Phi, psi and omega in degrees: 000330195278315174273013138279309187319300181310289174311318179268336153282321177317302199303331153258132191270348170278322170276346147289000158277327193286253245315313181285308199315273198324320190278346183289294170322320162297317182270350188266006167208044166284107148003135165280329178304332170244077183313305191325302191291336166295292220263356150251060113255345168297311189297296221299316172273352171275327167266001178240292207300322194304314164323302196284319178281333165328291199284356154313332221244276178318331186283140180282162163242172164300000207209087202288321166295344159275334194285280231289314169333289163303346185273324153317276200304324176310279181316298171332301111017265221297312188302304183321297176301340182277323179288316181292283211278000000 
């Protein structure tokens, strides 16, 4: 289920920003009280989303101004959540 979920966000790219932006937002405003829950969205986003958004990040498009563009904000996105972990 996890590698269709996974899939079907790369092919969209908007939505998988939305996706970290929400996972950003989430992890900088977890209850200190709930380690469970703290300590699986830190593994799920350090082994699934960060990988997946990585090659998000890496892959080219047709269109170098837009790809470099999303890629700043992509990246930016990606740095925040790294920091936060």
């Amino acid at each position: 289920m996890m590698d269709f979920y996974l899939t079907m966000l790369k092919d969209n790219q908007q939505i998988f920003l939305l996706k970290m932006i929400d996972r950003l937002h989430n992890l900088r405003s977890l209850s200190p009280k709930d380690t469970a829950k703290i300590e699986k969205q830190i593994k799920e986003t350090r082994e699934v989303l960060l990988p997946a958004f990585e090659d998000v990040i890496k892959s080219k498009h047709a269109d170098e101004d837009l790809y470099m563009r999303g890629k700043n904000v992509h990246q930016k996105i990606f740095n925040e959540v790294k920091k936060v972990l």
